[in-house]
Coordinates of C-alpha atoms in Angstrom, one line a residue:
M1 CA 15.3 16.5 -73.7
A2 CA 12.4 16.3 -76.0
P3 CA 12.0 13.2 -78.2
R4 CA 13.8 13.5 -81.5
S5 CA 14.2 11.5 -84.7
N6 CA 17.4 9.6 -85.3
N7 CA 17.5 10.7 -88.9
P8 CA 21.0 12.1 -89.7
S9 CA 21.6 15.8 -90.3
P10 CA 22.3 16.7 -93.9
R11 CA 25.5 18.4 -95.0
S12 CA 27.1 19.8 -98.1
T13 CA 28.2 16.6 -99.7
F14 CA 29.7 15.1 -102.7
H15 CA 26.7 12.8 -103.3
Q16 CA 24.8 13.7 -106.4
D17 CA 21.5 13.0 -104.8
L18 CA 21.9 15.7 -102.1
P19 CA 22.0 19.4 -102.7
L20 CA 25.2 21.3 -102.2
N21 CA 23.8 23.5 -99.5
P22 CA 20.9 21.7 -97.9
T23 CA 18.8 23.2 -95.3
P24 CA 20.3 22.1 -92.0
R25 CA 18.4 19.7 -89.8
S26 CA 17.0 21.6 -86.7
H27 CA 19.0 21.2 -83.6
S28 CA 18.3 22.7 -80.2
I29 CA 20.1 25.5 -78.5
V30 CA 18.3 27.4 -75.7
E31 CA 18.6 31.2 -76.1
S32 CA 18.4 31.8 -72.4
I33 CA 21.6 30.1 -71.6
Y34 CA 23.6 32.6 -73.7
S35 CA 22.6 35.5 -71.6
Q36 CA 24.3 34.1 -68.5
S37 CA 27.9 35.1 -67.7
Q38 CA 28.3 32.5 -65.0
Y39 CA 26.6 29.1 -64.9
S40 CA 25.5 27.1 -61.9
E41 CA 24.6 23.5 -61.9
S42 CA 20.9 24.4 -61.3
S43 CA 20.8 26.8 -64.2
D44 CA 22.3 24.2 -66.5
S45 CA 19.8 21.6 -65.6
T46 CA 16.9 24.1 -66.1
A47 CA 18.2 25.1 -69.5
A48 CA 18.7 21.5 -70.6
S49 CA 15.2 20.5 -69.5
S50 CA 13.6 23.3 -71.4
V51 CA 15.1 22.2 -74.8
D52 CA 12.3 21.8 -77.3
D53 CA 13.7 21.7 -80.8
A54 CA 14.5 25.4 -81.3
H55 CA 16.8 25.7 -84.3
P56 CA 19.2 28.5 -85.0
T57 CA 20.9 28.5 -88.4
L58 CA 23.6 25.9 -88.6
R59 CA 27.0 27.7 -88.6
S60 CA 28.9 26.6 -91.6
L61 CA 32.4 25.2 -91.5
R62 CA 34.7 27.0 -93.9
P63 CA 38.3 26.2 -94.8
G64 CA 40.9 27.8 -92.6
V65 CA 42.4 27.6 -89.1
Y66 CA 40.4 26.2 -86.2
V67 CA 41.9 26.4 -82.7
P68 CA 41.3 23.7 -80.0
T69 CA 41.0 26.0 -77.1
V70 CA 42.8 25.7 -73.8
T71 CA 40.6 25.3 -70.7
F72 CA 41.6 27.6 -67.9
F73 CA 41.4 26.9 -64.2
Q74 CA 41.6 29.0 -61.0
A75 CA 45.2 28.5 -59.7
D76 CA 44.2 27.9 -56.1
T77 CA 41.1 25.7 -56.5
E78 CA 41.4 24.2 -60.0
D79 CA 37.8 25.4 -60.6
L80 CA 36.9 26.5 -64.1
D81 CA 38.0 30.1 -64.9
L82 CA 35.0 31.0 -67.1
E83 CA 36.0 34.6 -67.5
T84 CA 39.4 33.7 -69.0
I85 CA 37.9 31.0 -71.1
G86 CA 35.6 33.6 -72.7
K87 CA 38.3 36.2 -73.1
H88 CA 40.6 33.8 -74.8
A89 CA 37.9 32.7 -77.2
V90 CA 37.4 36.4 -78.2
R91 CA 41.1 37.0 -78.7
L92 CA 41.2 34.1 -81.1
A93 CA 38.1 35.2 -82.9
R94 CA 39.5 38.7 -83.4
A95 CA 42.7 37.1 -84.9
G96 CA 40.5 35.8 -87.7
V97 CA 40.2 32.0 -87.0
A98 CA 37.6 30.1 -88.9
G99 CA 36.2 28.5 -85.8
L100 CA 37.0 27.1 -82.3
T101 CA 37.1 23.6 -80.8
T102 CA 36.3 22.9 -77.2
Q103 CA 36.9 19.6 -75.3
G104 CA 40.0 18.6 -77.2
S105 CA 43.4 17.5 -75.9
N106 CA 44.4 21.1 -75.4
G107 CA 41.1 21.6 -73.5
E108 CA 41.9 18.8 -71.0
A109 CA 38.6 17.1 -71.8
V110 CA 39.8 14.0 -69.9
H111 CA 40.1 16.2 -66.8
L112 CA 36.5 17.5 -67.0
T113 CA 33.2 16.3 -65.8
H114 CA 30.2 16.3 -68.2
Q115 CA 28.9 19.4 -66.3
E116 CA 32.2 21.2 -66.8
R117 CA 32.4 20.3 -70.4
K118 CA 29.0 21.9 -71.0
L119 CA 30.0 25.0 -69.1
V120 CA 33.2 25.4 -71.1
T121 CA 31.3 25.2 -74.4
R122 CA 28.5 27.4 -73.2
S123 CA 30.9 30.1 -71.9
T124 CA 32.8 30.0 -75.2
R125 CA 29.5 30.5 -77.2
N126 CA 28.4 33.2 -74.9
A127 CA 31.6 35.1 -75.2
L128 CA 31.7 34.9 -79.0
D129 CA 28.1 36.1 -79.2
S130 CA 28.6 38.9 -76.8
V131 CA 31.1 40.6 -79.2
G132 CA 29.3 39.8 -82.5
Y133 CA 30.9 36.5 -83.5
H134 CA 27.5 34.8 -83.8
H135 CA 28.6 33.2 -87.1
L136 CA 31.7 31.5 -85.7
P137 CA 31.2 27.7 -85.4
I138 CA 32.2 25.7 -82.3
I139 CA 33.3 22.1 -82.8
V140 CA 33.1 20.1 -79.6
G141 CA 35.2 17.1 -78.7
C142 CA 32.8 14.2 -77.9
G143 CA 34.9 11.1 -77.9
S144 CA 34.2 8.4 -75.3
Q145 CA 34.7 4.7 -74.8
S146 CA 31.1 3.6 -75.5
T147 CA 28.8 4.4 -78.3
R148 CA 26.1 5.4 -75.8
E149 CA 28.2 8.0 -73.9
T150 CA 29.6 9.4 -77.1
I151 CA 26.0 10.0 -78.4
E152 CA 25.2 11.6 -75.0
L153 CA 28.2 13.9 -75.3
C154 CA 27.0 14.9 -78.8
R155 CA 23.6 15.8 -77.4
E156 CA 25.2 17.8 -74.6
A157 CA 27.4 19.6 -77.0
M158 CA 24.3 20.6 -79.0
T159 CA 22.4 21.9 -76.0
S160 CA 25.5 23.8 -74.8
G161 CA 25.9 25.8 -78.1
G162 CA 28.1 23.5 -80.1
D163 CA 27.6 23.1 -83.8
Y164 CA 29.7 20.0 -84.7
A165 CA 31.1 17.0 -82.8
L166 CA 34.7 15.8 -83.1
V167 CA 34.8 12.1 -82.3
L168 CA 37.8 9.9 -81.5
P169 CA 37.4 6.2 -81.9
P170 CA 37.1 4.2 -78.6
S171 CA 40.3 2.3 -77.7
Y172 CA 40.1 0.8 -74.2
Y173 CA 39.0 -2.6 -75.5
K174 CA 41.0 -2.3 -78.8
A175 CA 42.0 -6.0 -78.7
M176 CA 38.4 -7.2 -78.8
Y177 CA 37.2 -5.1 -81.7
K178 CA 36.2 -6.7 -85.0
S179 CA 37.3 -5.3 -88.3
E180 CA 33.9 -3.6 -88.7
S181 CA 33.6 -2.3 -85.1
L182 CA 34.9 1.2 -85.8
V183 CA 32.8 1.7 -88.9
E184 CA 29.7 0.6 -86.9
F185 CA 30.7 2.9 -84.1
F186 CA 31.0 6.0 -86.2
E187 CA 27.8 5.2 -88.2
E188 CA 25.8 4.6 -85.1
V189 CA 27.0 7.9 -83.5
A190 CA 26.3 9.8 -86.8
D191 CA 22.8 8.3 -87.0
A192 CA 22.0 9.4 -83.5
S193 CA 23.9 12.7 -83.1
P194 CA 21.7 15.8 -83.4
I195 CA 24.7 17.7 -84.8
P196 CA 27.1 16.7 -87.6
I197 CA 30.2 14.9 -86.6
M198 CA 33.9 14.9 -87.7
I199 CA 36.1 11.8 -87.5
Y200 CA 39.2 12.4 -85.3
N201 CA 42.2 10.3 -86.2
Y202 CA 44.8 10.7 -83.4
P203 CA 46.7 7.4 -82.9
G204 CA 48.7 8.7 -80.0
A205 CA 45.6 9.3 -77.9
V206 CA 43.8 6.0 -78.7
A207 CA 46.3 3.1 -78.1
G208 CA 47.7 3.5 -81.6
I209 CA 44.4 3.1 -83.6
D210 CA 45.1 4.7 -86.9
I211 CA 42.0 4.9 -89.1
D212 CA 43.0 4.4 -92.7
S213 CA 41.8 6.3 -95.8
D214 CA 39.5 3.4 -96.9
V215 CA 37.6 3.6 -93.7
I216 CA 37.3 7.3 -93.7
T217 CA 36.2 7.6 -97.3
K218 CA 33.6 4.9 -96.6
L219 CA 32.3 6.8 -93.6
A220 CA 32.4 10.1 -95.5
K221 CA 29.4 8.9 -97.5
H222 CA 27.3 9.2 -94.3
P223 CA 25.3 12.5 -94.6
N224 CA 25.9 13.4 -91.0
I225 CA 29.7 13.0 -91.2
V226 CA 31.0 16.3 -92.5
G227 CA 34.8 16.1 -92.1
C228 CA 37.9 14.6 -90.5
K229 CA 40.8 15.8 -88.5
L230 CA 44.1 13.9 -89.1
T231 CA 46.5 14.4 -86.2
C232 CA 48.4 11.4 -87.5
G233 CA 50.3 13.8 -89.8
N234 CA 50.0 11.5 -92.8
T235 CA 49.7 13.9 -95.8
G236 CA 49.4 11.0 -98.2
K237 CA 46.3 9.8 -96.4
L238 CA 44.9 13.3 -96.2
G239 CA 45.5 13.8 -100.0
R240 CA 43.7 10.5 -100.8
I241 CA 40.7 11.4 -98.7
A242 CA 40.5 15.0 -100.0
S243 CA 40.6 13.8 -103.6
F244 CA 37.9 11.1 -103.0
V245 CA 35.5 13.5 -101.3
D246 CA 36.3 16.6 -103.3
A247 CA 37.1 18.4 -100.1
A248 CA 36.5 22.1 -99.6
T249 CA 39.7 24.1 -99.9
P250 CA 40.5 27.8 -99.2
S251 CA 40.0 28.4 -103.0
E252 CA 37.3 25.9 -104.0
E253 CA 34.0 25.1 -102.4
G254 CA 34.1 21.4 -103.5
S255 CA 31.7 19.1 -101.8
G256 CA 31.9 20.9 -98.5
F257 CA 33.5 18.0 -96.7
M258 CA 36.3 19.3 -94.4
C259 CA 39.6 17.4 -94.6
M260 CA 41.7 18.9 -91.8
G261 CA 45.2 18.5 -90.7
G262 CA 45.7 18.2 -86.9
S263 CA 48.9 20.1 -86.5
A264 CA 50.3 23.5 -87.6
D265 CA 53.6 22.0 -88.6
F266 CA 52.3 20.6 -91.9
T267 CA 49.8 23.4 -92.8
L268 CA 51.4 24.1 -96.2
Q269 CA 51.8 20.5 -97.0
M270 CA 48.1 20.0 -96.2
L271 CA 47.2 22.7 -98.6
V272 CA 49.3 21.3 -101.4
V273 CA 47.5 18.0 -101.3
G274 CA 44.0 19.5 -101.3
G275 CA 43.2 19.8 -97.6
S276 CA 40.7 22.2 -96.1
G277 CA 42.7 23.7 -93.2
V278 CA 44.0 22.8 -89.8
V279 CA 42.8 22.3 -86.2
C280 CA 45.9 23.2 -84.4
G281 CA 46.8 23.7 -80.8
L282 CA 49.5 26.2 -81.7
G283 CA 46.7 28.6 -82.7
N284 CA 46.3 29.3 -79.0
I285 CA 49.7 30.9 -79.1
A286 CA 50.0 32.3 -82.6
P287 CA 46.7 32.2 -84.6
K288 CA 47.7 35.0 -87.0
A289 CA 50.9 33.2 -88.1
C290 CA 48.9 30.0 -88.8
I291 CA 46.3 32.0 -90.8
K292 CA 49.0 33.8 -92.7
I293 CA 50.4 30.6 -94.2
I294 CA 47.0 29.9 -95.8
D295 CA 46.7 33.5 -97.0
L296 CA 50.1 33.4 -98.6
Y297 CA 49.3 30.1 -100.3
K298 CA 46.0 31.4 -101.7
Q299 CA 47.9 34.4 -103.1
G300 CA 50.5 32.2 -104.8
R301 CA 53.3 33.5 -102.6
L302 CA 54.8 30.0 -102.1
E303 CA 58.3 31.1 -101.1
E304 CA 57.0 33.3 -98.4
A305 CA 54.6 30.6 -97.3
K306 CA 57.5 28.1 -97.0
K307 CA 59.6 30.5 -94.9
L308 CA 56.7 31.2 -92.6
Q309 CA 55.9 27.5 -92.4
A310 CA 59.4 26.8 -91.1
V311 CA 59.0 29.3 -88.3
V312 CA 55.6 27.9 -87.4
A313 CA 57.0 24.3 -87.5
R314 CA 59.7 25.3 -85.0
G315 CA 57.1 26.8 -82.8
D316 CA 54.9 23.8 -83.1
W317 CA 57.7 21.6 -81.9
A318 CA 57.7 23.6 -78.7
A319 CA 54.0 23.0 -78.4
I320 CA 54.2 19.3 -79.2
S321 CA 57.2 18.6 -76.9
G322 CA 55.8 20.8 -74.0
G323 CA 52.2 19.7 -74.4
I324 CA 49.5 21.5 -72.6
V325 CA 51.8 22.3 -69.7
G326 CA 54.2 24.2 -72.1
T327 CA 51.4 25.9 -74.0
K328 CA 49.8 27.3 -70.8
S329 CA 53.2 28.3 -69.5
A330 CA 53.9 30.2 -72.8
L331 CA 50.5 31.9 -72.6
E332 CA 51.3 33.1 -69.1
T333 CA 54.7 34.4 -70.2
Y334 CA 53.7 36.2 -73.3
Y335 CA 50.1 37.1 -72.8
G336 CA 49.7 37.3 -69.1
Y337 CA 47.2 34.5 -68.6
G338 CA 47.4 30.7 -68.9
G339 CA 47.7 29.3 -65.4
F340 CA 48.3 25.6 -64.9
A341 CA 46.9 22.3 -66.0
R342 CA 44.9 20.2 -63.7
K343 CA 46.7 17.6 -61.5
P344 CA 48.3 15.2 -61.9
L345 CA 49.9 17.2 -64.7
P346 CA 52.9 19.0 -63.2
R347 CA 53.3 22.8 -62.7
P348 CA 56.5 24.0 -64.4
N349 CA 59.3 25.4 -62.2
Q350 CA 61.1 28.6 -63.1
Q351 CA 63.7 26.8 -65.2
E352 CA 61.1 24.8 -67.1
A353 CA 59.0 28.0 -67.7
A354 CA 62.1 29.7 -69.2
K355 CA 62.6 26.7 -71.5
Y356 CA 59.1 26.8 -72.7
A357 CA 59.3 30.6 -73.3
S358 CA 62.5 30.2 -75.3
G359 CA 60.9 27.5 -77.5
F360 CA 58.0 29.9 -78.5
K361 CA 60.0 33.1 -78.6
E362 CA 60.7 33.3 -82.3
L363 CA 57.1 32.5 -83.2
V364 CA 55.5 34.9 -80.7
E365 CA 57.7 37.8 -82.0
L366 CA 56.5 37.0 -85.5
E367 CA 52.9 36.8 -84.3
K368 CA 53.0 40.2 -82.6
S369 CA 54.4 41.7 -85.8
L370 CA 51.4 40.6 -87.9
S371 CA 48.6 43.1 -88.3

């Protein structure tokens, strides 16, 4: 990749010394990679080596529902099923989501090589562009255990068509970190990343590390940190952060900082305390139902929103308790595709598949009734 400055990318920010909608820092995406329906290792290396600071317009994040997409595999080989990955992305886009996330927990990022991560993001971008969703942003999971590899993943996300990086804190050497280690980690990644980053707080995935609101609001002052995703479910924390940064909401532009919930089961609660939206795995199953909660809230139809939130929360429990295995099983049952997770995750037997289907049944019926 061509040499580049480590100056951070600007964002819409609550700082008075920065404009509300600054011109985005250029970041490189190679046009030629979007014209390919399948990607070989050789074509990827060729595309990556030809990057030379081309800069498409930065796709803006807007409040709403973002879906961390499932990664699909061939049943017999466990190779990537790029065709299904693309078709699924288009289905979600047509449902009206605000954006997609690749390489998250639902995307089995921990089961993928660097090369496969790039192929998934690139195939998603290609599929969206092919049907006119050029404007839809892609957030790419880029968490790793070292600062160096995290920055490398951010750069690979950019060259693969990603617009933003979602970054977990490292956790393997948790006991050895100093109090300032996580702040330094996120600042150094933000300094070096060619795309803006979002802080990902998910204690269950990182040995219990739970980033508090003081740390997140301090990091939010960095011009290349544009949001956070709180899968901790702490709406009090979310409200504190949203208030401090004047977060964007479905009805107010605010500073542009995105303060996102990480699960569909507290979408309405997130909205009440001033949040921006959700990045929710349940959106793979029922994107329209998740979006409808936000629409009802914006319209002031709170009783209807509460009733819908209850249905979504019940469905989300099926997603949470079944994990990616249950989500893929439900996709297979109700939409005719889904397949299986990579080993060593188990393949559900007939009885387990029926259990997963039952857990999602109420929500899927609602989803299919929405126009």
